Amino acid sequence: MEYPIKGSCQCGGVTYQLLEPPLKVFACHCKECQKLSTSAFSITAVVNADAVEFQGEMADWQRAAESGNINAAKFCPTCGNRIYHYNPNAPEKIKLKPSNLSDTSIINPIVHVWVSEKQAWYTIPEGVEAYEKQS
């Protein structure tokens, strides 16, 4: 894999470059991520905040997580695509939504979380770490 990898929202109003490999890629099966992705789970790439360069205007949204942490999000105000999530109390790491990347071959979750809420029809691949709630 060669870096940087370019990414963008659907309308192209927000663009970015991922400068280095993610620290971890995971799939979250919680009901909130199912709503976000309109699918069985959401895929997230945890990256160092300084490993991504963003261009374009982004809007903010946030909610309290079960843990009490704030789960904040940045998204394109025009097309609504989520770009990344973050915890305002831990700004050094962000949770990039990697389906926006031009090369999505890095999207191979090594961990599945919140499997207590996963869709019954989805089977987690053999040998992949899985946690009932957050890891």
mmCIF file of C-alpha atoms in Angstrom:
data_model
loop_
_atom_site.group_PDB
_atom_site.id
_atom_site.type_symbol
_atom_site.label_atom_id
_atom_site.label_comp_id
_atom_site.label_asym_id
_atom_site.label_seq_id
_atom_site.Cartn_x
_atom_site.Cartn_y
_atom_site.Cartn_z
ATOM 1 C CA MET A 1 0.000 0.000 0.000
ATOM 2 C CA GLU A 2 1.328 3.410 -0.918
ATOM 3 C CA TYR A 3 0.499 6.525 1.052
ATOM 4 C CA PRO A 4 -0.931 9.089 0.910
ATOM 5 C CA ILE A 5 -4.370 7.783 -0.029
ATOM 6 C CA LYS A 6 -6.925 10.366 -1.111
ATOM 7 C CA GLY A 7 -10.475 10.461 0.189
ATOM 8 C CA SER A 8 -13.578 12.586 -0.256
ATOM 9 C CA CYS A 9 -17.246 12.882 0.556
ATOM 10 C CA GLN A 10 -19.840 12.060 -2.117
ATOM 11 C CA CYS A 11 -20.082 15.605 -3.481
ATOM 12 C CA GLY A 12 -16.344 16.362 -3.260
ATOM 13 C CA GLY A 13 -16.810 19.345 -0.935
ATOM 14 C CA VAL A 14 -14.570 17.682 1.658
ATOM 15 C CA THR A 15 -11.344 16.048 0.542
ATOM 16 C CA TYR A 16 -8.473 14.584 2.501
ATOM 17 C CA GLN A 17 -5.265 12.603 2.383
ATOM 18 C CA LEU A 18 -4.446 9.736 4.734
ATOM 19 C CA LEU A 19 -0.680 9.916 5.178
ATOM 20 C CA GLU A 20 -0.001 6.615 6.978
ATOM 21 C CA PRO A 21 -1.647 3.267 7.742
ATOM 22 C CA PRO A 22 -4.446 3.102 10.308
ATOM 23 C CA LEU A 23 -3.627 1.951 13.822
ATOM 24 C CA LYS A 24 -6.656 -0.358 13.774
ATOM 25 C CA VAL A 25 -9.671 -1.035 11.554
ATOM 26 C CA PHE A 26 -12.821 -2.250 13.247
ATOM 27 C CA ALA A 27 -16.478 -2.940 12.538
ATOM 28 C CA CYS A 28 -19.049 -1.656 15.006
ATOM 29 C CA HIS A 29 -22.405 -3.431 15.166
ATOM 30 C CA CYS A 30 -24.154 -1.097 17.648
ATOM 31 C CA LYS A 31 -27.629 0.157 16.719
ATOM 32 C CA GLU A 32 -26.305 3.726 16.333
ATOM 33 C CA CYS A 33 -23.728 2.587 13.753
ATOM 34 C CA GLN A 34 -26.401 0.597 11.955
ATOM 35 C CA LYS A 35 -28.401 3.825 11.659
ATOM 36 C CA LEU A 36 -25.289 5.722 10.518
ATOM 37 C CA SER A 37 -24.326 3.217 7.827
ATOM 38 C CA THR A 38 -27.852 2.100 6.904
ATOM 39 C CA SER A 39 -26.311 -1.357 6.985
ATOM 40 C CA ALA A 40 -25.427 -4.101 9.455
ATOM 41 C CA PHE A 41 -22.354 -2.291 10.808
ATOM 42 C CA SER A 42 -20.077 0.700 10.351
ATOM 43 C CA ILE A 43 -16.383 0.431 9.527
ATOM 44 C CA THR A 44 -13.899 2.701 11.264
ATOM 45 C CA ALA A 45 -10.157 3.219 10.858
ATOM 46 C CA VAL A 46 -8.501 4.608 13.973
ATOM 47 C CA VAL A 47 -5.722 6.974 12.909
ATOM 48 C CA ASN A 48 -3.482 9.576 14.472
ATOM 49 C CA ALA A 49 -5.113 12.972 13.946
ATOM 50 C CA ASP A 50 -1.901 14.369 12.458
ATOM 51 C CA ALA A 51 -1.857 11.558 9.864
ATOM 52 C CA VAL A 52 -4.733 13.130 7.926
ATOM 53 C CA GLU A 53 -4.894 16.415 6.023
ATOM 54 C CA PHE A 54 -8.419 17.745 5.426
ATOM 55 C CA GLN A 55 -9.690 20.377 2.997
ATOM 56 C CA GLY A 56 -13.197 21.811 2.884
ATOM 57 C CA GLU A 57 -15.850 22.876 5.332
ATOM 58 C CA MET A 58 -17.206 20.305 7.779
ATOM 59 C CA ALA A 59 -20.135 20.478 10.172
ATOM 60 C CA ASP A 60 -20.247 18.935 13.672
ATOM 61 C CA TRP A 61 -22.629 16.592 15.457
ATOM 62 C CA GLN A 62 -22.285 14.788 18.794
ATOM 63 C CA ARG A 63 -23.984 12.488 21.270
ATOM 64 C CA ALA A 64 -23.109 10.869 24.575
ATOM 65 C CA ALA A 65 -21.912 7.267 24.330
ATOM 66 C CA GLU A 66 -22.915 4.560 26.822
ATOM 67 C CA SER A 67 -19.500 5.037 28.472
ATOM 68 C CA GLY A 68 -20.261 8.705 29.115
ATOM 69 C CA ASN A 69 -17.670 9.823 26.560
ATOM 70 C CA ILE A 70 -18.728 12.219 23.839
ATOM 71 C CA ASN A 71 -18.897 10.685 20.377
ATOM 72 C CA ALA A 72 -18.512 13.658 18.047
ATOM 73 C CA ALA A 73 -18.586 13.593 14.262
ATOM 74 C CA LYS A 74 -17.442 15.739 11.365
ATOM 75 C CA PHE A 75 -19.426 15.546 8.150
ATOM 76 C CA CYS A 76 -19.943 17.348 4.859
ATOM 77 C CA PRO A 77 -22.717 19.936 5.289
ATOM 78 C CA THR A 78 -23.699 19.593 1.616
ATOM 79 C CA CYS A 79 -24.019 15.830 1.034
ATOM 80 C CA GLY A 80 -24.094 14.686 4.673
ATOM 81 C CA ASN A 81 -21.303 12.106 4.350
ATOM 82 C CA ARG A 82 -19.607 11.348 7.656
ATOM 83 C CA ILE A 83 -15.867 11.913 7.397
ATOM 84 C CA TYR A 84 -14.715 10.980 10.906
ATOM 85 C CA HIS A 85 -15.701 10.611 14.546
ATOM 86 C CA TYR A 86 -13.677 11.746 17.541
ATOM 87 C CA ASN A 87 -13.715 12.128 21.301
ATOM 88 C CA PRO A 88 -13.155 15.828 22.160
ATOM 89 C CA ASN A 89 -11.276 14.667 25.292
ATOM 90 C CA ALA A 90 -8.829 12.602 23.188
ATOM 91 C CA PRO A 91 -8.198 14.708 20.052
ATOM 92 C CA GLU A 92 -4.913 12.971 19.157
ATOM 93 C CA LYS A 93 -6.833 10.039 17.581
ATOM 94 C CA ILE A 94 -9.725 10.155 15.150
ATOM 95 C CA LYS A 95 -12.041 7.456 13.844
ATOM 96 C CA LEU A 96 -11.969 7.888 10.081
ATOM 97 C CA LYS A 97 -14.842 6.504 7.990
ATOM 98 C CA PRO A 98 -12.600 4.785 5.413
ATOM 99 C CA SER A 99 -15.245 3.961 2.814
ATOM 100 C CA ASN A 100 -14.556 7.495 1.549
ATOM 101 C CA LEU A 101 -11.011 6.540 0.481
ATOM 102 C CA SER A 102 -10.052 6.142 -3.176
ATOM 103 C CA ASP A 103 -8.289 2.860 -2.288
ATOM 104 C CA THR A 104 -10.471 0.907 0.112
ATOM 105 C CA SER A 105 -8.212 -2.149 0.311
ATOM 106 C CA ILE A 106 -7.260 -1.128 3.875
ATOM 107 C CA ILE A 107 -10.846 -1.810 4.941
ATOM 108 C CA ASN A 108 -10.364 -5.200 6.539
ATOM 109 C CA PRO A 109 -11.668 -5.131 10.112
ATOM 110 C CA ILE A 110 -9.446 -6.928 12.599
ATOM 111 C CA VAL A 111 -11.948 -6.415 15.441
ATOM 112 C CA HIS A 112 -15.750 -6.459 15.670
ATOM 113 C CA VAL A 113 -17.343 -4.549 18.562
ATOM 114 C CA TRP A 114 -20.880 -4.372 19.937
ATOM 115 C CA VAL A 115 -21.638 -7.829 18.568
ATOM 116 C CA SER A 116 -24.360 -8.030 21.250
ATOM 117 C CA GLU A 117 -26.396 -5.829 18.849
ATOM 118 C CA LYS A 118 -25.304 -7.329 15.525
ATOM 119 C CA GLN A 119 -27.770 -8.518 12.928
ATOM 120 C CA ALA A 120 -28.458 -12.247 13.337
ATOM 121 C CA TRP A 121 -27.861 -12.943 9.637
ATOM 122 C CA TYR A 122 -24.274 -11.617 9.702
ATOM 123 C CA THR A 123 -21.506 -14.072 10.606
ATOM 124 C CA ILE A 124 -18.211 -12.706 11.901
ATOM 125 C CA PRO A 125 -15.296 -14.308 10.044
ATOM 126 C CA GLU A 126 -13.469 -17.128 11.810
ATOM 127 C CA GLY A 127 -10.492 -16.020 13.900
ATOM 128 C CA VAL A 128 -11.421 -12.313 14.063
ATOM 129 C CA GLU A 129 -11.586 -10.713 17.522
ATOM 130 C CA ALA A 130 -15.118 -9.887 18.683
ATOM 131 C CA TYR A 131 -16.441 -8.125 21.765
ATOM 132 C CA GLU A 132 -19.985 -8.014 23.158
ATOM 133 C CA LYS A 133 -19.658 -4.254 23.668
ATOM 134 C CA GLN A 134 -16.674 -1.930 23.243
ATOM 135 C CA SER A 135 -13.182 -3.481 23.202
#
